[in-house]
Amino acid sequence: MYESRDLKNTAPNAGAGDSPEAGQRSLPSSYGLFVHLVPSLTVDSLGGATSLATLCAEFDVQVFVADLVEFGVEYVRFTAWHQGMFPLYPSSVMSEWRGRGTSAERDIIGELIEHLRGTGIALQLYTHPRDGHDMSREDQERTGWGSSAPSGSADPDRATFDFSRWNDFVAASYEELLDRYGPHLQSIYFDEGSEQADSEWVVDYGRLRSLIRAKAPGVVLQQNFYGNLYGLDVADHEYYRWGEFASLVGRSWPGYRSQSVSVVVGSLWWAADAASAFAPGYSAADLFRYLVLQVSVNQTGGGLALAAGPFPDGGWEHGVRSLLVAVNNFLRRVRRSVVGTRPSELWRTPDKSTVASVGWGVATEDDEFTYLHIFEPVDGELSVPLPRNGTVPTSAKRVDTGETVLVEVVDDSLLFRGPSGQPDAVDTVLQLLF
């Protein structure tokens, strides 16, 4: 996660727009919340920095999961460890390598797994395999990061970096994580840590892939994509109000065929602004429409994750909760046409399409139906090109109302007439049966 830069005018992964090679696995879910809870970075509701001990004492997992349910997400991507590499669970590996006080005394991850049971919300864990730059000098020497790493640099000093020792430490950390939680995870997310996408000289990715495949064969491996996926499964294109998402107007945001997308709607990837003047800036309608667009394009799974962090002592930054609830208000009315669907083969949405470029809208499908998402509402009738195979649906109806829509072929197009109700200003969805 890169936060210290001219955020509105530069996209650190702008060069990663070219499609990476597809991994062995894809993600089965399309809409999530990316949540960072990080000691010393996350602030409380009064704006004070929180220590590991305070964070563990205050964070209410049950209330947090109730929020996730209200937001309507399919998955939560949650911090296992980030800055300084302090796991949010008791870690014997950290104690052995770094001493006492380097991991949580409370098992927040274990509690989260328990409270997610029965919600249908999958758990993804964010990790950082090369976060030695945030450690104390003593911990850097103990773990192999080296005794002379430049202050402020994300990289160790090649002269003193011990590749074998660092990766022994990292592998032990991931092995412990998998032994504790492996069967309960949908995916593990690796932070790249280098805008140059050259992390192989620091991280032994082959060793980690083999370890995770052996310990948790079904777990999908994700990474924020900067041009090198290191043999992992799913590339993630991250945005923090940079690049296309520097614009608060959603018509210009591109959907990606072979990358999921993460978009910060809080002040940072974690709660960092307790002021009541903070506002996410994005509209719920634009974010919902972009979710639909991304689902219609994205073939690797993961779709869209909105990113924001809670205050450990309860609540969210100003405007964040209401925004996430509002997105779900749009989603719940047509959920079957988004959640559990994939890009339509009958009406394909090109890679890097935008809401502005797709004309009438986009299409998704499941094993039974095809869904037309109409972004440009037309009162009374709609004409769309014939599907790629030239077939004509045997029935059509609106998803939100269940009303039947008449369909006929006119001049090499499908013409949908009725019902009499007004089209939805954000996304009118037709369910087609072929």
GROMACS .gro file of C-alpha atoms in nm:
model
  434
    1MET     CA    1   0.000   0.000   0.000
    2TYR     CA    2   0.158   0.327  -0.111
    3GLU     CA    3   0.024   0.633   0.069
    4SER     CA    4   0.303   0.893   0.085
    5ARG     CA    5   0.297   1.056  -0.258
    6ASP     CA    6   0.116   1.312  -0.469
    7LEU     CA    7  -0.194   1.098  -0.454
    8LYS     CA    8  -0.412   1.286  -0.699
    9ASN     CA    9  -0.168   1.311  -0.986
   10THR     CA   10   0.021   0.987  -1.003
   11ALA     CA   11  -0.068   0.621  -1.022
   12PRO     CA   12   0.218   0.402  -0.896
   13ASN     CA   13   0.084   0.100  -1.083
   14ALA     CA   14  -0.018   0.289  -1.396
   15GLY     CA   15   0.229   0.081  -1.596
   16ALA     CA   16   0.065  -0.236  -1.475
   17GLY     CA   17  -0.237  -0.192  -1.698
   18ASP     CA   18  -0.122  -0.460  -1.939
   19SER     CA   19  -0.292  -0.788  -1.860
   20PRO     CA   20  -0.082  -1.027  -1.652
   21GLU     CA   21  -0.079  -1.398  -1.719
   22ALA     CA   22  -0.375  -1.568  -1.554
   23GLY     CA   23  -0.294  -1.774  -1.247
   24GLN     CA   24  -0.398  -2.130  -1.173
   25ARG     CA   25  -0.693  -2.023  -0.961
   26SER     CA   26  -0.959  -1.753  -0.967
   27LEU     CA   27  -1.165  -1.603  -0.687
   28PRO     CA   28  -1.532  -1.706  -0.661
   29SER     CA   29  -1.650  -1.372  -0.522
   30SER     CA   30  -1.686  -1.026  -0.675
   31TYR     CA   31  -1.756  -0.763  -0.407
   32GLY     CA   32  -1.564  -0.705  -0.087
   33LEU     CA   33  -1.427  -0.467   0.172
   34PHE     CA   34  -1.051  -0.421   0.212
   35VAL     CA   35  -0.989  -0.342   0.579
   36HIS     CA   36  -0.659  -0.243   0.734
   37LEU     CA   37  -0.626  -0.243   1.112
   38VAL     CA   38  -0.266  -0.143   1.181
   39PRO     CA   39  -0.101  -0.055   1.513
   40SER     CA   40   0.052   0.297   1.509
   41LEU     CA   41  -0.122   0.384   1.180
   42THR     CA   42  -0.490   0.329   1.260
   43VAL     CA   43  -0.633   0.608   1.476
   44ASP     CA   44  -0.924   0.594   1.721
   45SER     CA   45  -1.243   0.797   1.694
   46LEU     CA   46  -1.073   1.095   1.861
   47GLY     CA   47  -0.780   1.089   1.621
   48GLY     CA   48  -0.525   0.934   1.857
   49ALA     CA   49  -0.276   0.675   1.734
   50THR     CA   50  -0.341   0.325   1.867
   51SER     CA   51  -0.081   0.085   1.999
   52LEU     CA   52  -0.104  -0.289   1.945
   53ALA     CA   53  -0.227  -0.336   2.303
   54THR     CA   54  -0.490  -0.061   2.274
   55LEU     CA   55  -0.610  -0.184   1.937
   56CYS     CA   56  -0.655  -0.534   2.077
   57ALA     CA   57  -0.834  -0.410   2.386
   58GLU     CA   58  -1.082  -0.192   2.196
   59PHE     CA   59  -1.168  -0.366   1.869
   60ASP     CA   60  -1.517  -0.523   1.877
   61VAL     CA   61  -1.519  -0.807   1.622
   62GLN     CA   62  -1.889  -0.880   1.663
   63VAL     CA   63  -1.992  -0.522   1.582
   64PHE     CA   64  -1.745  -0.517   1.291
   65VAL     CA   65  -1.897  -0.830   1.137
   66ALA     CA   66  -2.247  -0.686   1.180
   67ASP     CA   67  -2.127  -0.388   0.977
   68LEU     CA   68  -1.997  -0.619   0.704
   69VAL     CA   69  -2.337  -0.785   0.682
   70GLU     CA   70  -2.506  -0.446   0.656
   71PHE     CA   71  -2.264  -0.347   0.378
   72GLY     CA   72  -2.364  -0.656   0.176
   73VAL     CA   73  -2.009  -0.766   0.088
   74GLU     CA   74  -1.917  -1.117  -0.024
   75TYR     CA   75  -1.570  -1.108   0.132
   76VAL     CA   76  -1.355  -0.911   0.373
   77ARG     CA   77  -0.983  -0.869   0.315
   78PHE     CA   78  -0.837  -0.815   0.661
   79THR     CA   79  -0.491  -0.744   0.797
   80ALA     CA   80  -0.292  -1.037   0.934
   81TRP     CA   81   0.011  -0.807   0.964
   82HIS     CA   82   0.129  -0.485   0.803
   83GLN     CA   83   0.367  -0.210   0.920
   84GLY     CA   84   0.636  -0.350   1.147
   85MET     CA   85   0.493  -0.699   1.097
   86PHE     CA   86   0.297  -0.729   1.423
   87PRO     CA   87   0.042  -1.011   1.366
   88LEU     CA   88  -0.310  -0.965   1.498
   89TYR     CA   89  -0.289  -1.299   1.678
   90PRO     CA   90  -0.048  -1.454   1.930
   91SER     CA   91   0.258  -1.559   1.730
   92SER     CA   92   0.520  -1.793   1.868
   93VAL     CA   93   0.727  -1.729   1.555
   94MET     CA   94   0.749  -1.358   1.635
   95SER     CA   95   0.837  -1.433   1.996
   96GLU     CA   96   1.112  -1.674   1.894
   97TRP     CA   97   1.266  -1.449   1.631
   98ARG     CA   98   1.203  -1.101   1.775
   99GLY     CA   99   1.110  -1.136   2.140
  100ARG     CA  100   0.803  -1.052   2.347
  101GLY     CA  101   0.549  -0.788   2.247
  102THR     CA  102   0.584  -0.839   1.872
  103SER     CA  103   0.239  -0.990   1.820
  104ALA     CA  104  -0.110  -0.947   1.965
  105GLU     CA  105  -0.201  -1.122   2.289
  106ARG     CA  106  -0.557  -1.151   2.159
  107ASP     CA  107  -0.650  -1.369   1.861
  108ILE     CA  108  -0.841  -1.115   1.652
  109ILE     CA  109  -0.818  -1.329   1.337
  110GLY     CA  110  -0.956  -1.634   1.517
  111GLU     CA  111  -1.243  -1.429   1.659
  112LEU     CA  112  -1.316  -1.288   1.315
  113ILE     CA  113  -1.339  -1.639   1.170
  114GLU     CA  114  -1.584  -1.741   1.442
  115HIS     CA  115  -1.810  -1.439   1.394
  116LEU     CA  116  -1.810  -1.476   1.016
  117ARG     CA  117  -1.958  -1.825   1.043
  118GLY     CA  118  -2.306  -1.833   0.896
  119THR     CA  119  -2.279  -1.491   0.731
  120GLY     CA  120  -2.165  -1.620   0.392
  121ILE     CA  121  -1.881  -1.366   0.397
  122ALA     CA  122  -1.544  -1.514   0.298
  123LEU     CA  123  -1.219  -1.418   0.470
  124GLN     CA  124  -0.910  -1.305   0.282
  125LEU     CA  125  -0.596  -1.219   0.479
  126TYR     CA  126  -0.361  -0.939   0.380
  127THR     CA  127   0.007  -1.005   0.449
  128HIS     CA  128   0.337  -0.835   0.369
  129PRO     CA  129   0.633  -1.065   0.295
  130ARG     CA  130   0.893  -0.788   0.277
  131ASP     CA  131   0.807  -0.543   0.555
  132GLY     CA  132   1.144  -0.550   0.726
  133HIS     CA  133   1.196  -0.181   0.649
  134ASP     CA  134   0.944  -0.090   0.921
  135MET     CA  135   1.114  -0.301   1.191
  136SER     CA  136   1.351  -0.179   1.458
  137ARG     CA  137   1.721  -0.208   1.380
  138GLU     CA  138   1.747  -0.493   1.631
  139ASP     CA  139   1.467  -0.687   1.462
  140GLN     CA  140   1.619  -0.622   1.121
  141GLU     CA  141   1.942  -0.784   1.236
  142ARG     CA  142   1.761  -1.077   1.398
  143THR     CA  143   1.552  -1.159   1.092
  144GLY     CA  144   1.817  -1.113   0.824
  145TRP     CA  145   1.697  -0.778   0.687
  146GLY     CA  146   2.043  -0.653   0.770
  147SER     CA  147   2.228  -0.407   0.987
  148SER     CA  148   2.258  -0.123   0.739
  149ALA     CA  149   1.920  -0.083   0.567
  150PRO     CA  150   1.880   0.280   0.458
  151SER     CA  151   1.627   0.473   0.666
  152GLY     CA  152   1.311   0.546   0.468
  153SER     CA  153   1.385   0.289   0.198
  154ALA     CA  154   1.152  -0.003   0.130
  155ASP     CA  155   1.458  -0.214   0.041
  156PRO     CA  156   1.726  -0.371   0.257
  157ASP     CA  157   2.092  -0.299   0.194
  158ARG     CA  158   2.222  -0.565  -0.043
  159ALA     CA  159   2.554  -0.561   0.140
  160THR     CA  160   2.406  -0.690   0.466
  161PHE     CA  161   2.076  -0.848   0.359
  162ASP     CA  162   2.067  -1.222   0.434
  163PHE     CA  163   1.824  -1.372   0.180
  164SER     CA  164   1.822  -1.718   0.338
  165ARG     CA  165   1.766  -1.597   0.692
  166TRP     CA  166   1.497  -1.346   0.596
  167ASN     CA  167   1.307  -1.609   0.401
  168ASP     CA  168   1.342  -1.863   0.680
  169PHE     CA  169   1.172  -1.606   0.902
  170VAL     CA  170   0.905  -1.523   0.644
  171ALA     CA  171   0.832  -1.889   0.565
  172ALA     CA  172   0.797  -1.967   0.935
  173SER     CA  173   0.550  -1.678   0.968
  174TYR     CA  174   0.333  -1.802   0.680
  175GLU     CA  175   0.351  -2.161   0.800
  176GLU     CA  176   0.221  -2.056   1.140
  177LEU     CA  177  -0.053  -1.848   0.977
  178LEU     CA  178  -0.166  -2.145   0.767
  179ASP     CA  179  -0.150  -2.389   1.057
  180ARG     CA  180  -0.378  -2.160   1.254
  181TYR     CA  181  -0.624  -2.046   0.987
  182GLY     CA  182  -0.559  -2.217   0.651
  183PRO     CA  183  -0.887  -2.410   0.617
  184HIS     CA  184  -1.089  -2.094   0.685
  185LEU     CA  185  -0.934  -1.870   0.420
  186GLN     CA  186  -1.048  -1.789   0.069
  187SER     CA  187  -0.720  -1.621  -0.018
  188ILE     CA  188  -0.394  -1.473   0.104
  189TYR     CA  189  -0.299  -1.130  -0.027
  190PHE     CA  190   0.071  -1.042  -0.071
  191ASP     CA  191   0.174  -0.677  -0.070
  192GLU     CA  192   0.422  -0.616  -0.352
  193GLY     CA  193   0.630  -0.365  -0.160
  194SER     CA  194   0.825  -0.243  -0.463
  195GLU     CA  195   0.696  -0.020  -0.741
  196GLN     CA  196   0.972  -0.166  -0.960
  197ALA     CA  197   0.816  -0.514  -0.930
  198ASP     CA  198   1.162  -0.656  -0.850
  199SER     CA  199   1.089  -0.824  -0.516
  200GLU     CA  200   1.236  -1.164  -0.611
  201TRP     CA  201   1.574  -1.062  -0.468
  202VAL     CA  202   1.403  -1.013  -0.129
  203VAL     CA  203   1.121  -1.271  -0.121
  204ASP     CA  204   1.145  -1.639  -0.214
  205TYR     CA  205   0.806  -1.660  -0.384
  206GLY     CA  206   0.859  -2.015  -0.504
  207ARG     CA  207   0.911  -2.130  -0.148
  208LEU     CA  208   0.598  -1.949  -0.028
  209ARG     CA  209   0.387  -2.084  -0.314
  210SER     CA  210   0.496  -2.440  -0.240
  211LEU     CA  211   0.437  -2.394   0.132
  212ILE     CA  212   0.087  -2.254   0.087
  213ARG     CA  213  -0.012  -2.513  -0.174
  214ALA     CA  214   0.096  -2.790   0.065
  215LYS     CA  215  -0.068  -2.643   0.375
  216ALA     CA  216  -0.385  -2.498   0.220
  217PRO     CA  217  -0.434  -2.630  -0.135
  218GLY     CA  218  -0.753  -2.435  -0.202
  219VAL     CA  219  -0.627  -2.092  -0.099
  220VAL     CA  220  -0.601  -1.836  -0.381
  221LEU     CA  221  -0.285  -1.619  -0.387
  222GLN     CA  222  -0.337  -1.249  -0.466
  223GLN     CA  223  -0.109  -0.951  -0.503
  224ASN     CA  224  -0.130  -0.581  -0.582
  225PHE     CA  225   0.003  -0.576  -0.937
  226TYR     CA  226   0.292  -0.356  -1.043
  227GLY     CA  227   0.401  -0.561  -1.343
  228ASN     CA  228   0.513  -0.892  -1.188
  229LEU     CA  229   0.276  -1.150  -1.040
  230TYR     CA  230   0.558  -1.384  -0.925
  231GLY     CA  231   0.360  -1.696  -1.020
  232LEU     CA  232   0.065  -1.605  -0.794
  233ASP     CA  233  -0.298  -1.637  -0.901
  234VAL     CA  234  -0.485  -1.305  -0.904
  235ALA     CA  235  -0.347  -0.959  -0.977
  236ASP     CA  236  -0.510  -0.665  -0.800
  237HIS     CA  237  -0.508  -0.311  -0.941
  238GLU     CA  238  -0.506  -0.078  -0.640
  239TYR     CA  239  -0.624   0.281  -0.644
  240TYR     CA  240  -0.597   0.555  -0.385
  241ARG     CA  241  -0.749   0.858  -0.559
  242TRP     CA  242  -0.481   0.836  -0.823
  243GLY     CA  243  -0.488   0.763  -1.194
  244GLU     CA  244  -0.842   0.721  -1.321
  245PHE     CA  245  -0.978   0.733  -0.966
  246ALA     CA  246  -0.839   1.083  -0.915
  247SER     CA  247  -1.169   1.173  -1.080
  248LEU     CA  248  -1.464   1.146  -0.845
  249VAL     CA  249  -1.693   1.093  -1.144
  250GLY     CA  250  -1.728   0.723  -1.218
  251ARG     CA  251  -1.790   0.726  -1.593
  252SER     CA  252  -1.414   0.720  -1.665
  253TRP     CA  253  -1.308   0.434  -1.435
  254PRO     CA  254  -1.185   0.128  -1.634
  255GLY     CA  255  -1.280  -0.233  -1.569
  256TYR     CA  256  -1.007  -0.498  -1.592
  257ARG     CA  257  -1.037  -0.844  -1.743
  258SER     CA  258  -0.744  -1.002  -1.560
  259GLN     CA  259  -0.716  -0.785  -1.250
  260SER     CA  260  -0.941  -0.734  -0.954
  261VAL     CA  261  -0.964  -0.374  -0.834
  262SER     CA  262  -0.926  -0.219  -0.489
  263VAL     CA  263  -1.042   0.141  -0.438
  264VAL     CA  264  -0.988   0.344  -0.121
  265VAL     CA  265  -1.302   0.526  -0.010
  266GLY     CA  266  -1.175   0.609   0.339
  267SER     CA  267  -0.904   0.864   0.413
  268LEU     CA  268  -0.636   0.597   0.364
  269TRP     CA  269  -0.627   0.219   0.353
  270TRP     CA  270  -0.682   0.245   0.730
  271ALA     CA  271  -0.875   0.492   0.947
  272ALA     CA  272  -0.653   0.799   0.968
  273ASP     CA  273  -0.890   1.098   0.982
  274ALA     CA  274  -1.132   1.136   1.272
  275ALA     CA  275  -1.239   1.486   1.170
  276SER     CA  276  -1.607   1.530   1.094
  277ALA     CA  277  -1.511   1.724   0.781
  278PHE     CA  278  -1.379   1.414   0.605
  279ALA     CA  279  -1.590   1.296   0.311
  280PRO     CA  280  -1.526   0.997   0.081
  281GLY     CA  281  -1.607   1.206  -0.226
  282TYR     CA  282  -1.734   0.920  -0.442
  283SER     CA  283  -2.105   0.864  -0.498
  284ALA     CA  284  -2.273   0.534  -0.411
  285ALA     CA  285  -2.437   0.523  -0.755
  286ASP     CA  286  -2.102   0.553  -0.934
  287LEU     CA  287  -1.938   0.289  -0.715
  288PHE     CA  288  -2.228   0.049  -0.765
  289ARG     CA  289  -2.230   0.100  -1.140
  290TYR     CA  290  -1.853   0.046  -1.147
  291LEU     CA  291  -1.897  -0.278  -0.951
  292VAL     CA  292  -2.141  -0.398  -1.219
  293LEU     CA  293  -1.899  -0.293  -1.494
  294GLN     CA  294  -1.608  -0.470  -1.327
  295VAL     CA  295  -1.810  -0.792  -1.279
  296SER     CA  296  -1.904  -0.782  -1.649
  297VAL     CA  297  -1.534  -0.762  -1.748
  298ASN     CA  298  -1.335  -0.939  -1.477
  299GLN     CA  299  -1.253  -1.306  -1.543
  300THR     CA  300  -1.005  -1.369  -1.259
  301GLY     CA  301  -1.256  -1.305  -0.982
  302GLY     CA  302  -1.231  -1.065  -0.691
  303GLY     CA  303  -1.420  -0.796  -0.883
  304LEU     CA  304  -1.414  -0.484  -0.669
  305ALA     CA  305  -1.303  -0.426  -0.310
  306LEU     CA  306  -1.380  -0.091  -0.153
  307ALA     CA  307  -1.116  -0.003   0.105
  308ALA     CA  308  -1.167   0.166   0.440
  309GLY     CA  309  -1.069   0.095   0.798
  310PRO     CA  310  -1.277   0.120   1.116
  311PHE     CA  311  -1.182   0.303   1.433
  312PRO     CA  312  -1.077   0.038   1.689
  313ASP     CA  313  -1.305   0.192   1.950
  314GLY     CA  314  -1.604   0.178   1.717
  315GLY     CA  315  -1.740   0.345   1.407
  316TRP     CA  316  -1.598   0.461   1.076
  317GLU     CA  317  -1.463   0.781   0.932
  318HIS     CA  318  -1.726   1.042   0.853
  319GLY     CA  319  -1.935   0.938   0.554
  320VAL     CA  320  -1.784   0.593   0.509
  321ARG     CA  321  -2.060   0.387   0.673
  322SER     CA  322  -2.339   0.574   0.494
  323LEU     CA  323  -2.158   0.534   0.161
  324LEU     CA  324  -2.113   0.157   0.203
  325VAL     CA  325  -2.473   0.113   0.312
  326ALA     CA  326  -2.592   0.317   0.014
  327VAL     CA  327  -2.392   0.102  -0.228
  328ASN     CA  328  -2.559  -0.205  -0.081
  329ASN     CA  329  -2.900  -0.041  -0.117
  330PHE     CA  330  -2.841  -0.034  -0.492
  331LEU     CA  331  -2.697  -0.387  -0.489
  332ARG     CA  332  -2.964  -0.565  -0.284
  333ARG     CA  333  -3.242  -0.483  -0.534
  334VAL     CA  334  -3.063  -0.666  -0.817
  335ARG     CA  335  -2.813  -0.877  -0.621
  336ARG     CA  336  -2.877  -1.199  -0.816
  337SER     CA  337  -2.759  -1.026  -1.134
  338VAL     CA  338  -2.423  -0.927  -0.979
  339VAL     CA  339  -2.327  -1.162  -0.696
  340GLY     CA  340  -2.250  -1.511  -0.821
  341THR     CA  341  -2.235  -1.403  -1.184
  342ARG     CA  342  -1.957  -1.380  -1.442
  343PRO     CA  343  -1.895  -1.186  -1.764
  344SER     CA  344  -2.152  -1.273  -2.029
  345GLU     CA  345  -2.037  -1.471  -2.331
  346LEU     CA  346  -2.330  -1.339  -2.535
  347TRP     CA  347  -2.250  -0.969  -2.489
  348ARG     CA  348  -1.882  -0.935  -2.406
  349THR     CA  349  -1.754  -0.622  -2.234
  350PRO     CA  350  -1.408  -0.530  -2.367
  351ASP     CA  351  -1.112  -0.504  -2.132
  352LYS     CA  352  -1.067  -0.154  -1.985
  353SER     CA  353  -1.419  -0.050  -2.075
  354THR     CA  354  -1.574   0.239  -1.884
  355VAL     CA  355  -1.935   0.327  -1.812
  356ALA     CA  356  -1.896   0.604  -2.070
  357SER     CA  357  -1.768   0.365  -2.338
  358VAL     CA  358  -2.020   0.081  -2.318
  359GLY     CA  359  -2.323   0.263  -2.453
  360TRP     CA  360  -2.646   0.108  -2.330
  361GLY     CA  361  -2.472  -0.100  -2.063
  362VAL     CA  362  -2.318  -0.442  -1.995
  363ALA     CA  363  -2.417  -0.807  -1.945
  364THR     CA  364  -2.349  -1.070  -1.680
  365GLU     CA  365  -2.458  -1.432  -1.658
  366ASP     CA  366  -2.493  -1.729  -1.427
  367ASP     CA  367  -2.567  -2.092  -1.509
  368GLU     CA  368  -2.937  -2.014  -1.572
  369PHE     CA  369  -2.986  -1.657  -1.687
  370THR     CA  370  -2.820  -1.370  -1.871
  371TYR     CA  371  -2.862  -1.023  -1.722
  372LEU     CA  372  -2.861  -0.696  -1.915
  373HIS     CA  373  -2.754  -0.399  -1.702
  374ILE     CA  374  -2.888  -0.086  -1.868
  375PHE     CA  375  -2.691   0.221  -1.765
  376GLU     CA  376  -2.866   0.459  -2.004
  377PRO     CA  377  -3.236   0.436  -1.913
  378VAL     CA  378  -3.490   0.461  -2.192
  379ASP     CA  379  -3.855   0.510  -2.109
  380GLY     CA  380  -4.066   0.232  -2.258
  381GLU     CA  381  -3.827   0.043  -2.484
  382LEU     CA  382  -3.464  -0.051  -2.538
  383SER     CA  383  -3.275  -0.168  -2.845
  384VAL     CA  384  -2.952  -0.369  -2.807
  385PRO     CA  385  -2.745  -0.559  -3.065
  386LEU     CA  386  -2.822  -0.927  -3.113
  387PRO     CA  387  -2.610  -1.154  -2.892
  388ARG     CA  388  -2.292  -1.301  -3.038
  389ASN     CA  389  -2.460  -1.633  -3.127
  390GLY     CA  390  -2.765  -1.464  -3.278
  391THR     CA  391  -3.015  -1.636  -3.050
  392VAL     CA  392  -3.327  -1.469  -2.916
  393PRO     CA  393  -3.433  -1.498  -2.550
  394THR     CA  394  -3.750  -1.692  -2.482
  395SER     CA  395  -3.842  -1.463  -2.194
  396ALA     CA  396  -3.735  -1.139  -2.029
  397LYS     CA  397  -3.831  -0.962  -1.709
  398ARG     CA  398  -3.709  -0.686  -1.482
  399VAL     CA  399  -3.508  -0.818  -1.187
  400ASP     CA  400  -3.620  -0.553  -0.939
  401THR     CA  401  -3.996  -0.578  -1.006
  402GLY     CA  402  -4.039  -0.920  -1.168
  403GLU     CA  403  -4.249  -0.763  -1.445
  404THR     CA  404  -4.244  -0.926  -1.788
  405VAL     CA  405  -4.076  -0.741  -2.074
  406LEU     CA  406  -4.169  -0.813  -2.436
  407VAL     CA  407  -3.881  -0.888  -2.671
  408GLU     CA  408  -3.864  -0.905  -3.052
  409VAL     CA  409  -3.606  -0.885  -3.330
  410VAL     CA  410  -3.603  -0.557  -3.523
  411ASP     CA  411  -3.331  -0.475  -3.779
  412ASP     CA  412  -3.067  -0.711  -3.637
  413SER     CA  413  -3.130  -0.589  -3.284
  414LEU     CA  414  -3.333  -0.704  -2.987
  415LEU     CA  415  -3.609  -0.463  -2.896
  416PHE     CA  416  -3.738  -0.480  -2.540
  417ARG     CA  417  -4.075  -0.312  -2.476
  418GLY     CA  418  -4.223  -0.229  -2.136
  419PRO     CA  419  -4.307  -0.271  -1.863
  420SER     CA  420  -4.485   0.054  -1.795
  421GLY     CA  421  -4.280   0.135  -1.484
  422GLN     CA  422  -4.004   0.393  -1.497
  423PRO     CA  423  -3.652   0.264  -1.572
  424ASP     CA  424  -3.399   0.273  -1.292
  425ALA     CA  425  -3.177   0.581  -1.320
  426VAL     CA  426  -2.867   0.385  -1.213
  427ASP     CA  427  -2.905   0.029  -1.347
  428THR     CA  428  -3.219  -0.121  -1.498
  429VAL     CA  429  -3.160  -0.498  -1.502
  430LEU     CA  430  -3.334  -0.740  -1.738
  431GLN     CA  431  -3.320  -1.115  -1.670
  432LEU     CA  432  -3.313  -1.315  -1.994
  433LEU     CA  433  -3.379  -1.684  -2.044
  434PHE     CA  434  -3.246  -1.847  -2.362
   0.00000   0.00000   0.00000
